[in-house]
Short mmCIF file of C-alpha atoms in Angstrom, two decimals:
data_model
loop_
_atom_site.label_atom_id
_atom_site.label_comp_id
_atom_site.label_asym_id
_atom_site.label_seq_id
_atom_site.Cartn_x
_atom_site.Cartn_y
_atom_site.Cartn_z
CA ALA A 1 -15.48 5.82 20.80
CA GLN A 2 -14.43 4.89 17.38
CA THR A 3 -14.53 1.24 16.24
CA VAL A 4 -13.14 -0.44 13.29
CA THR A 5 -14.45 -3.76 11.96
CA GLN A 6 -12.99 -6.23 9.52
CA SER A 7 -15.57 -8.85 8.88
CA GLN A 8 -13.26 -11.26 6.99
CA PRO A 9 -10.86 -13.09 9.30
CA GLU A 10 -9.34 -14.95 6.31
CA MET A 11 -9.32 -14.40 2.53
CA SER A 12 -7.54 -16.26 -0.18
CA VAL A 13 -6.83 -15.51 -3.84
CA GLN A 14 -5.02 -16.94 -6.80
CA GLU A 15 -1.90 -15.46 -7.82
CA ALA A 16 -2.42 -12.62 -10.39
CA GLU A 17 -6.01 -12.27 -9.44
CA THR A 18 -7.73 -9.40 -7.72
CA VAL A 19 -8.95 -9.46 -4.11
CA THR A 20 -10.90 -6.88 -2.02
CA LEU A 21 -10.63 -6.67 1.79
CA SER A 22 -13.50 -5.04 3.64
CA CYS A 23 -13.40 -2.56 6.48
CA THR A 24 -16.14 -0.52 8.19
CA TYR A 25 -15.70 1.99 10.96
CA ASP A 26 -17.82 4.04 13.19
CA THR A 27 -17.23 7.63 14.11
CA SER A 28 -18.96 10.94 14.74
CA GLU A 29 -16.01 12.98 13.56
CA SER A 30 -15.80 14.56 10.07
CA ASP A 31 -12.05 14.95 9.87
CA TYR A 32 -10.00 11.77 10.13
CA TYR A 33 -7.53 9.47 8.32
CA LEU A 34 -7.91 5.83 7.26
CA PHE A 35 -5.05 3.42 6.73
CA TRP A 36 -4.30 -0.01 5.62
CA TYR A 37 -1.31 -1.69 7.17
CA LYS A 38 0.30 -4.97 6.19
CA GLN A 39 1.88 -7.32 8.69
CA PRO A 40 3.99 -10.17 7.02
CA PRO A 41 5.42 -13.04 9.03
CA SER A 42 8.30 -10.78 9.94
CA ARG A 43 5.63 -9.06 12.12
CA GLN A 44 6.74 -5.61 10.90
CA MET A 45 3.78 -3.15 10.43
CA ILE A 46 4.01 -1.68 6.92
CA LEU A 47 1.91 1.12 5.65
CA VAL A 48 0.15 0.10 2.50
CA ILE A 49 -2.04 3.08 1.77
CA ARG A 50 -3.72 6.06 3.45
CA GLN A 51 -6.81 8.12 2.79
CA GLU A 52 -7.82 11.49 4.09
CA ALA A 53 -11.49 11.71 4.84
CA TYR A 54 -11.86 15.17 3.36
CA LYS A 55 -10.69 13.82 -0.12
CA GLN A 56 -13.29 12.37 -2.35
CA GLN A 57 -10.77 10.73 -4.59
CA ASN A 58 -9.80 7.23 -3.76
CA ALA A 59 -6.17 6.67 -2.94
CA THR A 60 -4.08 4.46 -5.14
CA GLU A 61 -0.60 3.06 -4.66
CA ASN A 62 0.53 0.93 -7.59
CA ARG A 63 -1.49 -2.42 -7.28
CA PHE A 64 -3.23 -1.22 -4.21
CA SER A 65 -6.28 1.00 -4.21
CA VAL A 66 -9.17 1.80 -1.87
CA ASN A 67 -12.90 2.25 -2.22
CA PHE A 68 -13.74 5.00 0.37
CA GLN A 69 -17.43 5.48 1.06
CA LYS A 70 -17.58 8.13 3.65
CA ALA A 71 -21.37 8.19 4.10
CA ALA A 72 -21.41 4.43 4.41
CA LYS A 73 -18.28 4.56 6.75
CA SER A 74 -16.61 1.94 4.48
CA PHE A 75 -12.97 1.66 3.46
CA SER A 76 -12.09 -1.42 1.36
CA LEU A 77 -8.74 -2.39 -0.07
CA LYS A 78 -8.36 -3.92 -3.53
CA ILE A 79 -5.22 -5.63 -4.45
CA SER A 80 -4.80 -6.25 -8.12
CA ASP A 81 -2.42 -8.74 -9.78
CA SER A 82 -1.94 -10.46 -6.46
CA GLN A 83 1.59 -11.64 -5.75
CA LEU A 84 3.01 -14.25 -3.40
CA GLY A 85 4.65 -11.44 -1.46
CA ASP A 86 1.18 -9.91 -0.68
CA ALA A 87 0.56 -12.78 1.78
CA ALA A 88 0.13 -11.25 5.18
CA MET A 89 -2.23 -9.95 7.85
CA TYR A 90 -3.90 -6.82 6.75
CA PHE A 91 -5.15 -4.26 9.25
CA CYS A 92 -7.52 -1.36 8.60
CA ALA A 93 -6.98 1.55 10.95
CA TYR A 94 -8.77 4.84 11.79
CA GLN A 95 -6.98 7.89 13.06
CA SER A 96 -8.70 10.81 14.61
CA ALA A 97 -7.50 14.32 14.68
CA ALA A 98 -6.08 13.46 18.07
CA GLN A 99 -3.63 11.04 16.19
CA LYS A 100 -4.72 7.96 18.02
CA LEU A 101 -4.94 4.95 15.76
CA VAL A 102 -7.75 2.42 16.24
CA PHE A 103 -7.16 -0.94 14.50
CA GLY A 104 -9.53 -3.60 13.20
CA GLN A 105 -8.99 -7.23 14.02
CA GLY A 106 -7.22 -8.01 10.78
CA THR A 107 -7.71 -10.13 7.76
CA ARG A 108 -5.21 -12.96 6.92
CA LEU A 109 -4.67 -13.01 3.18
CA THR A 110 -3.31 -16.14 1.54
CA ILE A 111 -2.00 -16.10 -2.02
CA ASN A 112 -2.49 -19.45 -3.83
CA PRO A 113 0.18 -20.12 -6.56
CA ASP B 1 19.80 1.78 9.63
CA ALA B 2 16.18 1.49 10.63
CA ASP B 3 14.28 4.72 11.52
CA VAL B 4 12.48 3.25 14.48
CA THR B 5 14.29 0.70 16.60
CA GLN B 6 13.13 -1.34 19.55
CA THR B 7 15.15 -3.31 22.17
CA PRO B 8 14.99 -6.05 22.92
CA ARG B 9 13.37 -7.83 20.07
CA ASN B 10 12.48 -10.86 22.23
CA ARG B 11 12.18 -11.12 25.97
CA ILE B 12 11.24 -13.88 28.38
CA THR B 13 10.62 -12.89 32.07
CA LYS B 14 8.85 -14.25 35.04
CA THR B 15 5.82 -13.10 36.83
CA GLY B 16 6.56 -10.17 39.15
CA LYS B 17 9.63 -9.00 37.47
CA ARG B 18 10.13 -5.42 36.38
CA ILE B 19 11.04 -5.01 32.76
CA MET B 20 11.58 -2.10 30.41
CA LEU B 21 11.21 -2.02 26.65
CA GLU B 22 12.98 0.73 24.80
CA CYS B 23 12.24 2.52 21.64
CA SER B 24 14.48 4.99 19.74
CA GLN B 25 13.94 6.90 16.57
CA THR B 26 16.01 8.81 14.05
CA LYS B 27 13.08 10.40 12.23
CA GLY B 28 13.07 13.53 14.18
CA HIS B 29 9.32 13.09 15.02
CA ASP B 30 7.78 14.75 18.12
CA ARG B 31 5.09 12.07 18.64
CA MET B 32 5.66 8.60 19.91
CA TYR B 33 3.33 5.71 20.78
CA TRP B 34 3.32 2.33 22.43
CA TYR B 35 0.89 -0.37 21.19
CA ARG B 36 0.25 -3.91 22.17
CA GLN B 37 -0.78 -6.75 19.88
CA ASP B 38 -2.41 -9.95 21.07
CA PRO B 39 -2.86 -12.98 18.82
CA GLY B 40 -5.82 -12.61 16.40
CA LEU B 41 -6.26 -9.02 17.46
CA GLY B 42 -5.24 -5.56 16.06
CA LEU B 43 -3.01 -3.23 17.95
CA ARG B 44 -4.22 -1.33 20.94
CA LEU B 45 -2.80 1.81 22.27
CA ILE B 46 -1.09 1.76 25.70
CA TYR B 47 0.56 5.23 26.06
CA TYR B 48 1.32 8.10 23.76
CA SER B 49 3.58 11.23 24.03
CA PHE B 50 3.30 14.34 21.84
CA ASP B 51 6.50 15.73 23.12
CA VAL B 52 8.97 15.28 25.92
CA LYS B 53 6.62 16.97 28.48
CA ASP B 54 3.48 15.33 27.33
CA ILE B 55 2.49 11.86 28.35
CA ASN B 56 -1.03 10.47 27.83
CA LYS B 57 -2.74 7.17 28.65
CA GLY B 58 -4.23 5.10 25.90
CA GLU B 59 -6.85 2.46 25.86
CA ILE B 60 -5.04 -0.14 27.99
CA SER B 61 -2.53 1.72 30.28
CA ASP B 62 -3.22 -0.29 33.48
CA GLY B 63 -0.08 -2.20 34.60
CA TYR B 64 2.29 -0.06 32.34
CA SER B 65 4.18 3.13 32.68
CA VAL B 66 6.28 5.13 30.25
CA SER B 67 9.21 7.60 30.28
CA ARG B 68 9.97 10.02 27.43
CA GLN B 69 13.74 10.49 28.12
CA ALA B 70 14.33 12.71 24.91
CA GLN B 71 12.59 13.47 21.73
CA ALA B 72 14.10 10.32 20.31
CA LYS B 73 13.53 7.93 23.18
CA PHE B 74 10.33 6.51 24.66
CA SER B 75 10.41 3.58 27.07
CA LEU B 76 7.68 1.34 28.25
CA SER B 77 7.89 -0.31 31.66
CA LEU B 78 6.04 -3.22 33.24
CA GLU B 79 6.40 -2.70 36.91
CA SER B 80 5.36 -6.22 37.93
CA ALA B 81 4.91 -8.44 34.84
CA ILE B 82 1.95 -10.84 34.73
CA PRO B 83 1.27 -13.54 32.24
CA ASN B 84 -1.61 -11.75 30.48
CA GLN B 85 0.94 -9.08 29.48
CA THR B 86 2.37 -11.65 27.11
CA ALA B 87 2.02 -9.98 23.76
CA LEU B 88 3.85 -8.25 20.85
CA TYR B 89 4.70 -4.64 21.64
CA PHE B 90 5.13 -1.93 19.00
CA CYS B 91 6.52 1.48 19.19
CA ALA B 92 5.48 4.00 16.59
CA THR B 93 6.26 7.75 15.76
CA SER B 94 4.59 10.44 13.74
CA ASP B 95 4.95 14.11 12.87
CA PRO B 96 1.82 15.71 11.42
CA ALA B 97 3.86 18.62 10.10
CA ARG B 98 6.06 16.41 7.98
CA ALA B 99 4.50 12.91 7.80
CA GLN B 100 0.90 13.71 6.99
CA GLU B 101 -0.47 11.97 10.08
CA THR B 102 1.13 8.65 9.19
CA GLN B 103 2.51 6.60 12.07
CA TYR B 104 5.71 4.65 11.36
CA PHE B 105 6.25 1.48 13.36
CA GLY B 106 9.27 -0.19 14.87
CA PRO B 107 9.95 -3.99 14.41
CA GLY B 108 8.19 -5.00 17.53
CA THR B 109 9.27 -6.71 20.78
CA ARG B 110 7.90 -10.16 21.60
CA LEU B 111 7.43 -10.45 25.32
CA LEU B 112 6.64 -13.77 27.12
CA VAL B 113 5.74 -13.58 30.90
CA LEU B 114 5.98 -16.96 32.49
#
């Protein structure tokens, strides 16, 4: 069974600085998707960024980018120019071809003004 | 209007009661999912449905049942609620043909079982 591990329960960063959230996963599949979801206090699950495993190029969405290392099964999220609105729980998730999402335990990100 | 809606948003019930959580979507997606989130944990899959006639158990289906009444509606039932089912419940939808495997989540239902 696939597993997703987020080893940082909490992270903090100064406003306008850059922070990287770590995620590793375990799978024997070659075709899959990886996601980062954000959960603010409103508890809504918001998609931040997605990465297809067959793509070598790292995904980027504005201030958010990933470092996808397929051989190492690592999928980190970098947030540049951190803003107060980025404060939230961040979940890394793995999705197999069967479309079942497996989530990590989450990282709580605090932005210090 | 939101694409994925859940009712109720909050619910308090007593041990042994039967309750139903409802999910509706206007995205036209075939696939729907129910997840549970416990404090300090990520979401875990309860049930999923790839179309109206297809229902599958997820990781933690014991104590739950589901009904896919239509493409747009997917309900989760707790036949006899117990306190350890207190959690945040999310519905999600996806359509691989149109949404590139991404799942879109409803706002969640917070359930407290006393």
